[in-house]
CSV table of C-alpha atoms in Angstrom, one decimal:
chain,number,residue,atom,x,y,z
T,1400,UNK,CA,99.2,141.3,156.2
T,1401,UNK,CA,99.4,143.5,159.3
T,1402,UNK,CA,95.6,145.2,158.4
T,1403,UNK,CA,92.6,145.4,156.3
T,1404,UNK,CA,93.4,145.6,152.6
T,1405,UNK,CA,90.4,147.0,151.7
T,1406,UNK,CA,87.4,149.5,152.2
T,1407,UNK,CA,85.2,147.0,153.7
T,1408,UNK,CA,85.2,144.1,156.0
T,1409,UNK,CA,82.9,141.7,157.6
T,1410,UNK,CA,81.3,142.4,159.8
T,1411,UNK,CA,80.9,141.6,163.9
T,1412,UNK,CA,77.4,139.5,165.2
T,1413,UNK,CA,75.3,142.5,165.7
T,1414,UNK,CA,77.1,145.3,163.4
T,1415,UNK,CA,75.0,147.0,160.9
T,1416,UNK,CA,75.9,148.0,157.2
T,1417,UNK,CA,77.1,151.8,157.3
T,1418,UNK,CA,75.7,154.0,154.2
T,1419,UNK,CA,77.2,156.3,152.5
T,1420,UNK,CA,76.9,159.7,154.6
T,1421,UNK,CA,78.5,158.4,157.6
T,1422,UNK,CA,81.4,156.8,155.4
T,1423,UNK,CA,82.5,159.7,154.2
T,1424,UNK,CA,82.2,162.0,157.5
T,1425,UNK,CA,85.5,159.6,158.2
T,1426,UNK,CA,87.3,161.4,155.6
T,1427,UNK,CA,88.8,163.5,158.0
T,1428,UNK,CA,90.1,160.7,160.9
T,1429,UNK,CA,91.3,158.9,157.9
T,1430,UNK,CA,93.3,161.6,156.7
T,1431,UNK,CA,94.8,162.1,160.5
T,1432,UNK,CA,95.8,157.9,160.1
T,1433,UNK,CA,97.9,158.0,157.3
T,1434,UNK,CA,100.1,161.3,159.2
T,1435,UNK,CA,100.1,159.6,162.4
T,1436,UNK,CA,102.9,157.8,163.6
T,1437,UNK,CA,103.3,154.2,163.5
T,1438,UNK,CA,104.0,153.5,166.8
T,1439,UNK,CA,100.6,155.2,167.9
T,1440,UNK,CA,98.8,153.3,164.7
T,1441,UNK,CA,99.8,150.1,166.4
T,1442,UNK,CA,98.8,150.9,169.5
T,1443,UNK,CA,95.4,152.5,167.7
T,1444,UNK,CA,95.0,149.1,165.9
T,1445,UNK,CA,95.4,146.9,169.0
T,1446,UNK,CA,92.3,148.6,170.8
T,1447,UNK,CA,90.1,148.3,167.4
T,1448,UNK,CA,91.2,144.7,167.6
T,1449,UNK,CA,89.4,144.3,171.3
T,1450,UNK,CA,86.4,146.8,170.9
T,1451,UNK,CA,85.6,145.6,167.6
T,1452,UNK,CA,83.2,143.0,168.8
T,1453,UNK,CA,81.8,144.3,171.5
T,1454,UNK,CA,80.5,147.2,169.5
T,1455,UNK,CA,76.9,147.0,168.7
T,1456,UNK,CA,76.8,149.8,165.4
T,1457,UNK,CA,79.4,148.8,163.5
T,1458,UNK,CA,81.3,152.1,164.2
T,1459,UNK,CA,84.6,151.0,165.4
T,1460,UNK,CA,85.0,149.7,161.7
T,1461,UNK,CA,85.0,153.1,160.4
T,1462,UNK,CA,88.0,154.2,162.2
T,1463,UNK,CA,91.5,154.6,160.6
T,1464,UNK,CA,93.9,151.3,161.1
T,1465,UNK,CA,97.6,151.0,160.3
T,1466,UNK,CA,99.1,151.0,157.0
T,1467,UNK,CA,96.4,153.8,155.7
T,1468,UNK,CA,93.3,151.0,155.2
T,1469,UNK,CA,90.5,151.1,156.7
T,1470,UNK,CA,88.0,149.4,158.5
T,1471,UNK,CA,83.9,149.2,158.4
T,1472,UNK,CA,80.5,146.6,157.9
T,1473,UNK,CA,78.3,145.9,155.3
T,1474,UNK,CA,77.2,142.6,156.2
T,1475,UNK,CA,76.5,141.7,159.4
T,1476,UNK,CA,78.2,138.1,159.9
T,1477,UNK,CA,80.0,136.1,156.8
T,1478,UNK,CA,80.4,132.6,156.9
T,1479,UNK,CA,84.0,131.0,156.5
T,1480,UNK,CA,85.0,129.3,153.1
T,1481,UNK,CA,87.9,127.5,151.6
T,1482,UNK,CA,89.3,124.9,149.5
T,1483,UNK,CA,87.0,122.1,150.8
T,1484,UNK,CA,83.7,124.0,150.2
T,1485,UNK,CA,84.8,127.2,148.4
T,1486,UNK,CA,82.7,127.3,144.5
T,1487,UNK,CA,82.8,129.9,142.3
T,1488,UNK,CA,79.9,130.0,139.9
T,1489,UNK,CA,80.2,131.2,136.3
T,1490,UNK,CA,76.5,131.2,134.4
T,1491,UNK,CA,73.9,133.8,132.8
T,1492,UNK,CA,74.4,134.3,128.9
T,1493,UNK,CA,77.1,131.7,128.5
T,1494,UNK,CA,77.2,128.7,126.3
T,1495,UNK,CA,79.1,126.6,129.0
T,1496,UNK,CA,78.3,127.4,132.7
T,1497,UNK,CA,80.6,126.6,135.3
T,1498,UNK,CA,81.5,125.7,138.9
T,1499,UNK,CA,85.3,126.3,139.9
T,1500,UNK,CA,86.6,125.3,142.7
T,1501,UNK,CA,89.5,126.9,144.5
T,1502,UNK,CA,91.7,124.3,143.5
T,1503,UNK,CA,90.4,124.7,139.5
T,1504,UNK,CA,91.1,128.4,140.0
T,1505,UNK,CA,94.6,127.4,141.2
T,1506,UNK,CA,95.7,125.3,138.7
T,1507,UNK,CA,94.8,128.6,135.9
T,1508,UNK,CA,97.2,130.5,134.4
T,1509,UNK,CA,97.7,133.3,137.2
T,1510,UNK,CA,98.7,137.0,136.5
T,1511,UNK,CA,100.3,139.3,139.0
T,1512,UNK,CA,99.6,143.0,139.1
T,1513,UNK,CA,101.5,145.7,141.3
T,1514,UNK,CA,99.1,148.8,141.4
T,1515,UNK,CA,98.5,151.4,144.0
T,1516,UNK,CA,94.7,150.7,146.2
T,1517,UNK,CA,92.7,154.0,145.9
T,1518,UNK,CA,89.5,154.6,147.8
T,1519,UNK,CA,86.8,156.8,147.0
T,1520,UNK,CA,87.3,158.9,150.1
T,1521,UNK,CA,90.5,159.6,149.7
T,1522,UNK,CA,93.4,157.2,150.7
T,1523,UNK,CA,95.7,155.7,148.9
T,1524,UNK,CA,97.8,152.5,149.1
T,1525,UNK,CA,100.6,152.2,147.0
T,1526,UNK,CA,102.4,149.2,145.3
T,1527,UNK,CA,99.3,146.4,146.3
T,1528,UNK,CA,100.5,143.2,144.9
T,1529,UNK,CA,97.5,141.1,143.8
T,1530,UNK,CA,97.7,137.8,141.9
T,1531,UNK,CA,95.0,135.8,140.2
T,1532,UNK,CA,93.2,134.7,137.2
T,1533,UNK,CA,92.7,137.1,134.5
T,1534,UNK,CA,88.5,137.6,134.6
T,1535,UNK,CA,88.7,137.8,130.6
T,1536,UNK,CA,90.2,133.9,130.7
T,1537,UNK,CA,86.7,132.8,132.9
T,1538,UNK,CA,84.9,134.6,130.6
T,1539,UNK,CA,86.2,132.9,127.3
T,1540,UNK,CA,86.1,129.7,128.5
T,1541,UNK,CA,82.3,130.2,129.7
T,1542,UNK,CA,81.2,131.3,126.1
T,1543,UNK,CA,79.8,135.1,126.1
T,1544,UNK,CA,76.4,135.2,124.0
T,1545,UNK,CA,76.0,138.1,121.5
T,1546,UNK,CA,73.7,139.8,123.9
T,1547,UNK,CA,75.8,139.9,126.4
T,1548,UNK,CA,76.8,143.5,127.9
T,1549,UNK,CA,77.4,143.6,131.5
T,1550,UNK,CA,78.6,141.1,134.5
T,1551,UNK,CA,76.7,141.0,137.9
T,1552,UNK,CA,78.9,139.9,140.5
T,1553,UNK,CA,77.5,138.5,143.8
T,1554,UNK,CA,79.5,137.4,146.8
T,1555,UNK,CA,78.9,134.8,149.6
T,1556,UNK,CA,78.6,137.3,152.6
T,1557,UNK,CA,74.8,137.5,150.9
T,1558,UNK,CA,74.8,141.4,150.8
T,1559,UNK,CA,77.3,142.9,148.8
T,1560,UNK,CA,77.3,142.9,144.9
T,1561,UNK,CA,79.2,144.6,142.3
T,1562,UNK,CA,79.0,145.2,138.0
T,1563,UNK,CA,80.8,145.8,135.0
T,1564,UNK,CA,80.4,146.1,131.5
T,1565,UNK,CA,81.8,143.4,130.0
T,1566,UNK,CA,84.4,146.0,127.3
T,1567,UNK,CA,85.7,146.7,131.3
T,1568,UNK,CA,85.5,142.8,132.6
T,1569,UNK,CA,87.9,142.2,129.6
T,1570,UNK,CA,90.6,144.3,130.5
T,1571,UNK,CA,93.9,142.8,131.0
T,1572,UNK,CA,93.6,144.6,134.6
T,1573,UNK,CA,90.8,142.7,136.2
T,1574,UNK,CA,91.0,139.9,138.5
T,1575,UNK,CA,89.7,137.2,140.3
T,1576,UNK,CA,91.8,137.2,142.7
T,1577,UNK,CA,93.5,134.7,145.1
T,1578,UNK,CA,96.5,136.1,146.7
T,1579,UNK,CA,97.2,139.7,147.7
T,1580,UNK,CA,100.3,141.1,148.9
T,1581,UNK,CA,102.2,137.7,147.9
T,1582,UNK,CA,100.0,135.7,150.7
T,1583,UNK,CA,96.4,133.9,150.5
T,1584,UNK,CA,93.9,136.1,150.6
T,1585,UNK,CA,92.4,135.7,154.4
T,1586,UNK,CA,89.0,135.5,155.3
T,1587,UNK,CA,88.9,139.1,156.6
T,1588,UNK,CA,90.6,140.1,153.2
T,1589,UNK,CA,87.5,138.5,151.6
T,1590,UNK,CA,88.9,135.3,150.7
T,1591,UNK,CA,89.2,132.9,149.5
T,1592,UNK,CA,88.7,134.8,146.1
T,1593,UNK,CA,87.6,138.2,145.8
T,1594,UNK,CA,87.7,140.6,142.7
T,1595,UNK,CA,89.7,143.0,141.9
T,1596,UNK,CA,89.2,146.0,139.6
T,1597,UNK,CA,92.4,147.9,139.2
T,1598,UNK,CA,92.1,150.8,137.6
T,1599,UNK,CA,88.6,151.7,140.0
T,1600,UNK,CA,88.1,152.7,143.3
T,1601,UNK,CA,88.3,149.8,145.7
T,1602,UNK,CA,84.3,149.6,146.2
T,1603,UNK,CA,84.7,147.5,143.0
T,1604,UNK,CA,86.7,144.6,144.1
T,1605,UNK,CA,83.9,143.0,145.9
T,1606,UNK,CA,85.2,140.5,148.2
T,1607,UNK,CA,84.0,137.1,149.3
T,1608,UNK,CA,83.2,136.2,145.2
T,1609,UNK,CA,81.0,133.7,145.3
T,1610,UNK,CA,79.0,134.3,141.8
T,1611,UNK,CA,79.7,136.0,138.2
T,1612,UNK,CA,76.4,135.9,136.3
T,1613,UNK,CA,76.6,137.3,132.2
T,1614,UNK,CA,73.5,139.8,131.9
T,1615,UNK,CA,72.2,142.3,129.0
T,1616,UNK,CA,72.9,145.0,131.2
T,1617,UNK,CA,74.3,146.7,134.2
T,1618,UNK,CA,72.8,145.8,137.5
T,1619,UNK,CA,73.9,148.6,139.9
T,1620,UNK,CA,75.4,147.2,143.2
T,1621,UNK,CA,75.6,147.5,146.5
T,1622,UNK,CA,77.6,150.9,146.8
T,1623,UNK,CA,75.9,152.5,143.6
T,1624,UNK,CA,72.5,151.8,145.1
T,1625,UNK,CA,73.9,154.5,148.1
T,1626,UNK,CA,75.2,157.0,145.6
T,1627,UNK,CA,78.5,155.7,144.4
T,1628,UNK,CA,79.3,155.7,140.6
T,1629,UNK,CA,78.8,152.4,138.6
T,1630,UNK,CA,81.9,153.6,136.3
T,1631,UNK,CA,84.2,154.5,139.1
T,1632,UNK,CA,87.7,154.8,137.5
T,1633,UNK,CA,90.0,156.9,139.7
T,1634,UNK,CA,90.4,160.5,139.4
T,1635,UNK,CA,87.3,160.5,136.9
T,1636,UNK,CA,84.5,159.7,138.9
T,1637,UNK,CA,82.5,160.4,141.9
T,1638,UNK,CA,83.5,163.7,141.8
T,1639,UNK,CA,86.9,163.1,142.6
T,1640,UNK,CA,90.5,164.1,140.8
T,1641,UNK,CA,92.9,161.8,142.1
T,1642,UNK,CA,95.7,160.2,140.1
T,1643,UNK,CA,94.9,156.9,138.1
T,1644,UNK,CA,96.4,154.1,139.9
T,1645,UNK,CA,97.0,152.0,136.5
């Protein structure tokens, strides 16, 4: 990939998570990103690239990039993982936790979905590839109690978490996904395995999945705790009207 594929990435030695306000007060540079023209996006890119780390708040991050994605924080350093150390921990109300390994997750049955990426503030990227194991084959094979309702999801950057209901985790359009855009997904993509929640504003598909844990209920996360619907489908939540992207 040439830029960020999602709303969020992690973050520079010294950045600081940015709330929800200041997010959306870049509504209007992003906007201006997805009209300008490439040839000033690359060149708009390239000094992002060699500010980024040199800028104490975090700021930089919450500037439009190429392609229409965007950049910002919410942790403020995440460590590296992959194949050697990456585990992905199934457990809560299941008759049969687990611990995957990228290689286990691998060797699954994987599903590829086309959909367009919507964010909550506006943007839109069209045609996303994303490949990976269907969540609903995880959670069969880890044995859902009758109490079960909901799915916390926690990720190893140690900040950001994410939920669903479990009617929503078994849709046929939910991920945990390995490869985006017919490529690994990259560290600053939140690999090696990050969720992916099509038919929801990206905020969902929490990156850097480290954890899925079965509860009785819904355990807002890390962007519903600053406002953000816990139901965020596109076009019917967060006071938006934008078209469905599945």
């Amino acid at each position: 990939m040439n830029s960020e594929q999602s709303e969020e990435r992690d973050g520079e030695p010294g950045g600081r998570p940015v709330g929800r306000r200041v997010f959306l007060g870049t509504l209007g540079l992003g906007a201006l990103g997805v009209v300008t023209a490439p040839v000033l996006q690359r060149g708009l890119e390239g000094f992002l690239g060699s500010v980024a780390g040199k800028d104490p708040t975090g700021l930089t991050g919450l500037l439009p990039n190429g392609g229409g994605f965007r950049y910002y924080s919410v942790a403020a350093s995440v460590p590296h993982k992959n194949a050697a150390d990456y585990r992905l921990t199934i457990d809560g109300l299941v008759d049969h936790p687990r611990t995957y390994t990228l290689d286990d997750l691998r060797a699954l049955p994987q599903t590829r979905l086309v959909k367009d990426v919507q964010c909550v503030t506006g943007w839109r990227v069209p045609g996303t590839p994303f490949e990976g194991v269907r969540l609903s084959r995880l959670l069969d094979a880890a044995g859902i109690h009758s109490s079960a309702k909901a799915l916390r999801f926690t990720c190893f950057d140690g900040t950001y978490t994410e939920s669903l209901t479990l009617d929503q985790a078994r849709r046929p359009d939910m991920l945990v996904a390995l490869r985006m855009q017919d490529k690994d997904i990259g560290h600053d993509h939140g690999g090696p395995v990050r969720l992916y929640v099509a038919p929801m504003y990206f905020y969902k598909s929490a990156k850097w999945l480290s954890g899925i844990t079965v509860t009785d209920r819904v355990e807002p996360g890390y962007w519903e705790h600053l406002g953000y619907d816990v139901d965020a489908w596109v076009g019917k939540s967060n006071g938006r009207t934008d078209d469905p992207t599945s």
